[in-house]
Amino acid sequence: TDVKTCMQFSIRRPKLPSSETHPEENAYKRLDVSGWLRHLNKAGQVEEEYKLRKAIFFGGIDVSIRGEVWPFLLRYYSYESTSEEREALRIAKREEYFQIQQKRVSLAPEEQKAFWRNVQFTVDKDVVRTDRSNQFFRGENNPNVETMRRILLNYAVYNPAIGYSQGMSDLVAPILAEVLDESDTFWCFVGLMQNTIFISSPRDDDMEKQLMYLRELLRLMHVRFYQHLASLGEDGLQMLFCHRWILLCFKREFPDAEALRMWEACWAHYQTDYFHLFICVAIVVIYGDDVIEQQLATDQMLLHFGNLTMHMNGELILRKARSLLYQFHLLPRIPCSLHDLCKLCGTGMWDSGYIPAVECTGNHPDSDSCPYGGMVDEPSPKSGNDCRRGLKTREVFAFRK
């Protein structure tokens, strides 16, 4: 007789010991009106950008001032701008926005047909089912839904190389609900798409770079889980269970309040431009034990993490992700596969001026040496200076789970 195997899934309530949290974890409160004003001088300029971003990274932003602070995080406003300069910018950008809209509504008949087929048809389907449980978009004939529609259609005209992809409505909706103004929301969305790495277009090379970094982080931080993925072959290493996390920025995995806290932490660009990948690792570290214990196959992993949707503790995951970033920051050396992880970062990744050494992982089939100058710690006599044979990760990096 056939024996049917039943997989057991459980929603756990994990805890994070204080020994596994970032040492500055409780040093910052949520940024409120009075805290925000303390960061501004009399002219309305942010006096110390890095301190503001750090405060947001740890504490988040009070709902009441998101509409004022988010445009800074999304690069619509520069931190050095004065209040008067920002108002002048808004006026100029509003005029530019309506010129973009005029260009769209003035398309020639053949261009309109192509635009409807390639962009508008999908936008029209998506906006009517995006965030309709949110009071801001609830109800029939809600004008805010039409505003979101215009923003997305105008963006496709502004940036035809990207156009519109399903899921972009999920990204613009929360910005519109907080910023409120149509033109300001549009330019914040432009900044999001231009300057935030954790917005990933569906292009294969973009997603593959994200997945490569994530695989390498898992190889460092959760060796047993990485080994399980590797045992499943190419299908396992594709990590299909996390594609939606990256593409939609965790919006479908957590309630809005927690997802937006994650967005703010990522937008703060504190110590890395890739904090979203540390969040992915934190989810796996906290909720991935069943995958290893039950040796789940690729499709079962999809089911496992899918069942966790809206049941995970977002604040706990954020604390764990900050802890993982802290441990990464302390490494005396980093694998060359993660060399570019902080390439686009500004001040703050290693704010003491110390840059860790780069160690070669040995995965350079098109090169006789490491393109990043990575060195093998103790090369064997047989390998000489050829750095294709790097040390095994578990011998070099040790992370507390």
Short mmCIF file of C-alpha atoms in Angstrom, two decimals:
data_model
loop_
_atom_site.label_atom_id
_atom_site.label_comp_id
_atom_site.label_asym_id
_atom_site.label_seq_id
_atom_site.Cartn_x
_atom_site.Cartn_y
_atom_site.Cartn_z
CA THR A 1 0.00 0.00 0.00
CA ASP A 2 1.07 3.54 -0.69
CA VAL A 3 2.14 5.49 2.34
CA LYS A 4 0.98 9.09 2.24
CA THR A 5 3.30 11.59 3.86
CA CYS A 6 1.73 14.53 5.64
CA MET A 7 3.84 17.63 6.01
CA GLN A 8 3.32 19.50 9.28
CA PHE A 9 3.25 23.26 9.28
CA SER A 10 2.97 25.40 12.37
CA ILE A 11 2.90 29.12 13.02
CA ARG A 12 5.47 29.69 15.74
CA ARG A 13 5.76 32.65 18.07
CA PRO A 14 9.50 33.14 18.15
CA LYS A 15 11.38 35.40 20.50
CA LEU A 16 14.65 37.22 20.02
CA PRO A 17 17.01 37.20 23.03
CA SER A 18 18.55 40.55 23.88
CA SER A 19 21.97 39.01 23.15
CA GLU A 20 20.94 38.70 19.50
CA THR A 21 19.81 42.28 18.97
CA HIS A 22 21.69 45.30 17.70
CA PRO A 23 23.38 47.10 20.64
CA GLU A 24 21.58 50.34 19.70
CA GLU A 25 18.22 48.65 19.22
CA ASN A 26 16.33 50.52 21.95
CA ALA A 27 18.19 53.80 21.70
CA TYR A 28 15.77 55.46 19.25
CA LYS A 29 12.07 56.24 19.52
CA ARG A 30 9.74 56.63 16.58
CA LEU A 31 10.38 59.95 14.83
CA ASP A 32 7.50 62.28 15.74
CA VAL A 33 6.83 65.95 14.99
CA SER A 34 9.06 67.31 17.75
CA GLY A 35 11.87 64.89 16.85
CA TRP A 36 11.59 65.82 13.19
CA LEU A 37 11.76 69.55 13.92
CA ARG A 38 14.92 69.03 15.96
CA HIS A 39 16.63 67.77 12.80
CA LEU A 40 15.79 71.00 10.91
CA ASN A 41 17.48 74.39 11.17
CA LYS A 42 15.67 77.72 10.88
CA ALA A 43 15.83 77.61 7.08
CA GLY A 44 14.22 74.16 7.04
CA GLN A 45 17.38 72.25 6.07
CA VAL A 46 18.21 68.88 7.56
CA GLU A 47 21.35 69.60 9.55
CA GLU A 48 22.77 66.10 9.88
CA GLU A 49 21.39 63.74 7.25
CA TYR A 50 23.21 60.67 8.56
CA LYS A 51 21.80 61.07 12.08
CA LEU A 52 18.29 61.46 10.68
CA ARG A 53 18.59 58.35 8.53
CA LYS A 54 19.95 56.40 11.49
CA ALA A 55 17.04 57.51 13.69
CA ILE A 56 14.56 56.40 11.00
CA PHE A 57 16.37 53.09 10.51
CA PHE A 58 15.94 52.17 14.16
CA GLY A 59 12.76 53.95 15.15
CA GLY A 60 10.67 54.50 12.05
CA ILE A 61 8.46 57.50 11.34
CA ASP A 62 5.22 58.49 13.01
CA VAL A 63 2.26 58.25 10.64
CA SER A 64 1.44 61.93 11.17
CA ILE A 65 4.65 63.15 9.46
CA ARG A 66 5.25 60.47 6.83
CA GLY A 67 3.91 62.73 4.11
CA GLU A 68 6.52 65.34 5.02
CA VAL A 69 9.53 63.03 5.60
CA TRP A 70 9.08 60.40 2.88
CA PRO A 71 9.90 62.87 0.03
CA PHE A 72 13.37 63.25 1.56
CA LEU A 73 13.92 59.50 1.81
CA LEU A 74 12.72 59.06 -1.77
CA ARG A 75 15.12 61.73 -3.09
CA TYR A 76 12.39 64.12 -4.21
CA TYR A 77 13.71 66.71 -1.77
CA SER A 78 17.41 67.05 -1.04
CA TYR A 79 18.39 67.14 2.61
CA GLU A 80 20.22 70.44 2.02
CA SER A 81 17.17 72.20 0.55
CA THR A 82 15.47 75.03 2.44
CA SER A 83 11.73 75.27 2.93
CA GLU A 84 11.55 78.00 0.28
CA GLU A 85 13.57 75.93 -2.19
CA ARG A 86 11.29 72.94 -1.68
CA GLU A 87 8.20 75.00 -2.34
CA ALA A 88 9.76 76.37 -5.54
CA LEU A 89 10.67 72.83 -6.55
CA ARG A 90 7.11 71.64 -5.99
CA ILE A 91 5.76 74.38 -8.25
CA ALA A 92 8.25 73.58 -11.03
CA LYS A 93 7.72 69.83 -10.73
CA ARG A 94 3.94 70.22 -10.76
CA GLU A 95 4.21 72.04 -14.08
CA GLU A 96 6.51 69.35 -15.44
CA TYR A 97 4.11 66.64 -14.26
CA PHE A 98 1.15 68.15 -16.07
CA GLN A 99 3.26 68.46 -19.21
CA ILE A 100 3.88 64.72 -19.01
CA GLN A 101 0.16 64.14 -18.59
CA GLN A 102 -0.62 66.39 -21.55
CA LYS A 103 1.82 64.41 -23.66
CA ARG A 104 -0.05 61.22 -22.73
CA VAL A 105 -3.52 62.49 -23.53
CA SER A 106 -2.23 63.99 -26.81
CA LEU A 107 -0.88 60.73 -28.23
CA ALA A 108 -1.72 60.09 -31.85
CA PRO A 109 -4.48 57.49 -32.47
CA GLU A 110 -2.04 54.71 -33.36
CA GLU A 111 0.13 55.56 -30.36
CA GLN A 112 -2.95 55.51 -28.13
CA LYS A 113 -3.84 52.02 -29.32
CA ALA A 114 -0.34 50.74 -28.62
CA PHE A 115 -0.30 52.47 -25.21
CA TRP A 116 -3.65 50.95 -24.28
CA ARG A 117 -2.47 47.50 -25.33
CA ASN A 118 0.95 47.65 -23.64
CA VAL A 119 0.22 49.73 -20.55
CA GLN A 120 -3.27 51.03 -19.90
CA PHE A 121 -5.11 47.71 -20.11
CA THR A 122 -2.99 46.28 -17.28
CA VAL A 123 -3.05 49.46 -15.20
CA ASP A 124 -6.84 49.65 -15.40
CA LYS A 125 -7.12 46.07 -14.14
CA ASP A 126 -4.63 46.55 -11.31
CA VAL A 127 -5.71 49.85 -9.75
CA VAL A 128 -9.29 48.74 -9.04
CA ARG A 129 -8.00 45.88 -6.87
CA THR A 130 -5.09 47.61 -5.13
CA ASP A 131 -5.41 48.38 -1.41
CA ARG A 132 -9.20 48.58 -1.57
CA SER A 133 -9.40 47.66 2.11
CA ASN A 134 -7.50 50.87 2.88
CA GLN A 135 -9.93 53.64 3.81
CA PHE A 136 -8.12 55.96 1.39
CA PHE A 137 -9.09 53.79 -1.60
CA ARG A 138 -12.29 52.18 -0.34
CA GLY A 139 -15.65 52.47 -2.06
CA GLU A 140 -17.01 52.76 -5.57
CA ASN A 141 -15.94 55.67 -7.77
CA ASN A 142 -13.25 56.66 -5.27
CA PRO A 143 -11.34 59.60 -6.83
CA ASN A 144 -8.10 58.44 -5.20
CA VAL A 145 -8.18 55.29 -7.33
CA GLU A 146 -8.37 57.45 -10.45
CA THR A 147 -5.47 59.58 -9.15
CA MET A 148 -3.38 56.42 -8.70
CA ARG A 149 -4.32 55.38 -12.24
CA ARG A 150 -3.16 58.71 -13.69
CA ILE A 151 0.13 58.57 -11.82
CA LEU A 152 0.92 55.10 -13.17
CA LEU A 153 -0.11 55.96 -16.74
CA ASN A 154 1.93 59.16 -16.65
CA TYR A 155 4.93 57.30 -15.27
CA ALA A 156 4.80 54.90 -18.21
CA VAL A 157 5.02 57.92 -20.54
CA TYR A 158 7.77 59.53 -18.44
CA ASN A 159 9.85 56.34 -18.36
CA PRO A 160 8.87 54.16 -21.34
CA ALA A 161 11.90 51.91 -20.80
CA ILE A 162 10.21 50.58 -17.66
CA GLY A 163 6.62 51.41 -18.55
CA TYR A 164 4.32 49.49 -16.24
CA SER A 165 4.69 46.09 -14.63
CA GLN A 166 2.14 44.35 -12.46
CA GLY A 167 2.82 45.19 -8.84
CA MET A 168 3.80 48.80 -9.37
CA SER A 169 0.34 49.85 -8.18
CA ASP A 170 1.16 48.14 -4.87
CA LEU A 171 4.17 50.42 -4.53
CA VAL A 172 2.60 53.74 -5.47
CA ALA A 173 -0.62 53.30 -3.46
CA PRO A 174 0.95 53.71 0.04
CA ILE A 175 2.93 56.74 -1.14
CA LEU A 176 -0.23 58.42 -2.45
CA ALA A 177 -2.09 57.60 0.78
CA GLU A 178 0.61 59.37 2.83
CA VAL A 179 1.85 62.17 0.55
CA LEU A 180 -1.67 62.92 -0.81
CA ASP A 181 -0.70 65.39 -3.54
CA GLU A 182 -0.76 63.84 -7.03
CA SER A 183 2.32 65.58 -8.43
CA ASP A 184 4.38 65.09 -5.26
CA THR A 185 3.43 61.40 -5.20
CA PHE A 186 4.48 61.01 -8.82
CA TRP A 187 7.94 62.46 -8.19
CA CYS A 188 8.36 60.43 -5.00
CA PHE A 189 7.53 57.34 -7.06
CA VAL A 190 10.10 58.40 -9.66
CA GLY A 191 12.67 58.64 -6.87
CA LEU A 192 11.67 55.24 -5.57
CA MET A 193 12.15 53.60 -8.94
CA GLN A 194 15.45 55.39 -9.63
CA ASN A 195 17.25 55.27 -6.33
CA THR A 196 16.01 52.33 -4.31
CA ILE A 197 17.69 49.04 -5.07
CA PHE A 198 15.05 46.94 -3.40
CA ILE A 199 12.61 47.87 -6.13
CA SER A 200 13.37 45.16 -8.64
CA SER A 201 11.97 45.22 -12.14
CA PRO A 202 11.06 41.85 -13.65
CA ARG A 203 14.20 41.81 -15.78
CA ASP A 204 16.06 38.56 -15.23
CA ASP A 205 19.46 40.17 -14.67
CA ASP A 206 18.11 42.49 -11.97
CA MET A 207 16.48 39.69 -10.05
CA GLU A 208 19.43 37.35 -10.49
CA LYS A 209 21.79 39.90 -8.92
CA GLN A 210 19.46 40.20 -5.94
CA LEU A 211 19.23 36.42 -5.61
CA MET A 212 23.00 35.99 -5.92
CA TYR A 213 23.58 38.38 -3.03
CA LEU A 214 20.86 36.67 -1.01
CA ARG A 215 22.32 33.22 -1.63
CA GLU A 216 25.73 34.44 -0.47
CA LEU A 217 24.27 36.06 2.65
CA LEU A 218 22.47 32.82 3.50
CA ARG A 219 25.70 30.92 2.94
CA LEU A 220 27.28 33.16 5.57
CA MET A 221 24.45 33.56 8.03
CA HIS A 222 22.43 30.34 7.86
CA VAL A 223 24.68 27.61 6.53
CA ARG A 224 22.23 24.73 7.17
CA PHE A 225 19.47 26.42 5.19
CA TYR A 226 21.86 27.22 2.34
CA GLN A 227 23.05 23.60 2.30
CA HIS A 228 19.45 22.44 2.06
CA LEU A 229 18.86 24.76 -0.92
CA ALA A 230 22.02 23.47 -2.58
CA SER A 231 20.92 19.87 -2.05
CA LEU A 232 17.81 20.64 -4.14
CA GLY A 233 19.95 21.72 -7.08
CA GLU A 234 19.23 24.64 -9.35
CA ASP A 235 15.53 24.73 -8.43
CA GLY A 236 16.36 25.19 -4.76
CA LEU A 237 18.97 27.87 -5.38
CA GLN A 238 16.45 29.89 -7.40
CA MET A 239 14.63 30.50 -4.08
CA LEU A 240 11.22 30.98 -5.64
CA PHE A 241 9.69 31.41 -2.19
CA CYS A 242 11.29 34.86 -1.82
CA HIS A 243 10.75 36.37 -5.29
CA ARG A 244 7.56 38.14 -4.19
CA TRP A 245 9.29 39.48 -1.08
CA ILE A 246 11.77 41.32 -3.29
CA LEU A 247 9.47 42.33 -6.15
CA LEU A 248 6.73 43.77 -3.90
CA CYS A 249 8.93 44.80 -0.99
CA PHE A 250 7.22 42.53 1.57
CA LYS A 251 3.89 44.28 1.02
CA ARG A 252 1.98 41.03 0.56
CA GLU A 253 3.70 39.30 3.49
CA PHE A 254 2.90 41.72 6.33
CA PRO A 255 0.13 44.07 7.43
CA ASP A 256 0.58 47.59 6.06
CA ALA A 257 1.89 49.05 9.31
CA GLU A 258 4.74 46.52 9.48
CA ALA A 259 5.49 46.53 5.76
CA LEU A 260 5.81 50.32 5.69
CA ARG A 261 8.17 50.20 8.68
CA MET A 262 10.34 47.88 6.60
CA TRP A 263 10.17 50.27 3.66
CA GLU A 264 11.33 53.14 5.86
CA ALA A 265 14.22 51.11 7.25
CA CYS A 266 15.32 50.28 3.70
CA TRP A 267 14.83 53.83 2.43
CA ALA A 268 17.04 55.13 5.24
CA HIS A 269 20.07 53.56 3.47
CA TYR A 270 21.78 53.14 6.83
CA GLN A 271 25.04 51.20 6.45
CA THR A 272 23.81 49.42 3.32
CA ASP A 273 21.63 49.95 0.27
CA TYR A 274 20.58 46.30 0.51
CA PHE A 275 18.89 46.11 3.88
CA HIS A 276 15.92 44.37 2.26
CA LEU A 277 18.14 41.32 1.74
CA PHE A 278 18.98 41.23 5.44
CA ILE A 279 15.21 41.26 6.08
CA CYS A 280 14.89 38.25 3.75
CA VAL A 281 17.62 36.43 5.68
CA ALA A 282 15.93 37.30 8.99
CA ILE A 283 12.66 35.74 7.78
CA VAL A 284 14.51 32.56 6.85
CA VAL A 285 16.48 32.46 10.12
CA ILE A 286 13.37 32.91 12.26
CA TYR A 287 10.80 30.93 10.28
CA GLY A 288 12.84 28.49 8.20
CA ASP A 289 13.48 25.69 10.72
CA ASP A 290 10.62 23.53 9.40
CA VAL A 291 12.17 23.66 5.94
CA ILE A 292 15.36 22.05 7.23
CA GLU A 293 13.80 19.71 9.78
CA GLN A 294 11.30 18.26 7.28
CA GLN A 295 13.62 18.51 4.27
CA LEU A 296 11.00 20.34 2.26
CA ALA A 297 11.17 20.28 -1.52
CA THR A 298 10.97 23.45 -3.64
CA ASP A 299 7.18 23.44 -4.00
CA GLN A 300 6.77 22.66 -0.31
CA MET A 301 8.97 25.61 0.60
CA LEU A 302 6.67 27.82 -1.45
CA LEU A 303 3.70 26.46 0.50
CA HIS A 304 5.48 26.85 3.84
CA PHE A 305 6.39 30.50 3.41
CA GLY A 306 3.09 31.20 1.66
CA ASN A 307 1.25 29.93 4.74
CA LEU A 308 3.22 32.38 6.86
CA THR A 309 1.82 35.39 4.97
CA MET A 310 0.31 37.89 7.43
CA HIS A 311 1.26 35.63 10.34
CA MET A 312 4.90 36.67 10.80
CA ASN A 313 6.09 39.14 13.42
CA GLY A 314 7.37 42.07 11.37
CA GLU A 315 8.92 43.99 14.27
CA LEU A 316 10.81 40.88 15.39
CA ILE A 317 12.09 40.33 11.85
CA LEU A 318 13.25 43.96 11.64
CA ARG A 319 15.17 43.62 14.90
CA LYS A 320 16.78 40.41 13.68
CA ALA A 321 17.67 42.00 10.33
CA ARG A 322 19.35 44.92 12.10
CA SER A 323 21.30 42.43 14.20
CA LEU A 324 22.44 40.54 11.10
CA LEU A 325 23.58 43.78 9.48
CA TYR A 326 25.51 44.62 12.64
CA GLN A 327 27.26 41.25 12.54
CA PHE A 328 28.06 41.72 8.87
CA HIS A 329 29.46 45.14 9.69
CA LEU A 330 31.84 43.58 12.24
CA LEU A 331 33.35 41.05 9.87
CA PRO A 332 37.12 41.47 9.50
CA ARG A 333 36.80 40.24 5.90
CA ILE A 334 33.98 39.78 3.42
CA PRO A 335 33.66 37.31 0.55
CA CYS A 336 34.33 38.82 -2.86
CA SER A 337 30.87 37.66 -3.96
CA LEU A 338 29.47 40.38 -1.66
CA HIS A 339 32.03 43.01 -2.60
CA ASP A 340 29.46 45.11 -4.45
CA LEU A 341 26.83 44.80 -1.74
CA CYS A 342 27.82 48.18 -0.35
CA LYS A 343 29.25 49.66 -3.53
CA LEU A 344 26.57 52.34 -3.85
CA CYS A 345 26.49 53.23 -0.17
CA GLY A 346 27.40 56.66 1.01
CA THR A 347 28.84 57.61 4.37
CA GLY A 348 28.18 55.11 7.08
CA MET A 349 28.83 51.53 6.01
CA TRP A 350 32.17 51.47 7.75
CA ASP A 351 31.98 54.89 9.38
CA SER A 352 35.25 54.41 11.26
CA GLY A 353 37.04 54.41 7.92
CA TYR A 354 37.98 50.76 8.28
CA ILE A 355 37.29 48.67 5.20
CA PRO A 356 37.34 44.89 5.74
CA ALA A 357 39.58 42.70 3.66
CA VAL A 358 38.09 40.89 0.68
CA GLU A 359 38.39 37.11 0.57
CA CYS A 360 37.93 35.21 -2.66
CA THR A 361 35.16 32.64 -2.84
CA GLY A 362 36.77 31.02 -5.89
CA ASN A 363 33.81 31.38 -8.25
CA HIS A 364 35.45 33.19 -11.18
CA PRO A 365 35.31 30.84 -14.17
CA ASP A 366 36.21 33.62 -16.62
CA SER A 367 39.22 34.88 -14.72
CA ASP A 368 42.51 33.44 -13.51
CA SER A 369 42.44 35.69 -10.47
CA CYS A 370 39.88 37.38 -8.28
CA PRO A 371 38.61 40.57 -10.02
CA TYR A 372 38.13 42.17 -6.61
CA GLY A 373 41.64 41.46 -5.40
CA GLY A 374 40.37 38.88 -2.96
CA MET A 375 42.90 36.65 -1.27
CA VAL A 376 42.65 33.09 0.00
CA ASP A 377 43.55 32.94 3.67
CA GLU A 378 45.70 29.83 3.53
CA PRO A 379 46.21 28.65 -0.04
CA SER A 380 47.28 25.05 -0.42
CA PRO A 381 50.59 24.30 -2.16
CA LYS A 382 48.68 22.91 -5.13
CA SER A 383 46.63 26.01 -5.75
CA GLY A 384 49.48 28.55 -5.64
CA ASN A 385 48.17 32.02 -6.35
CA ASP A 386 45.10 30.76 -8.15
CA CYS A 387 42.24 31.99 -5.99
CA ARG A 388 39.59 29.73 -7.45
CA ARG A 389 39.85 27.51 -4.41
CA GLY A 390 38.67 29.66 -1.54
CA LEU A 391 38.17 28.60 2.04
CA LYS A 392 34.90 26.98 2.92
CA THR A 393 32.55 29.55 4.35
CA ARG A 394 31.97 27.77 7.63
CA GLU A 395 35.72 27.96 8.36
CA VAL A 396 35.79 31.73 7.98
CA PHE A 397 32.46 33.21 9.03
CA ALA A 398 30.48 32.39 12.15
CA PHE A 399 27.06 33.92 12.76
CA ARG A 400 24.80 33.40 15.71
CA LYS A 401 21.40 32.23 14.61
#
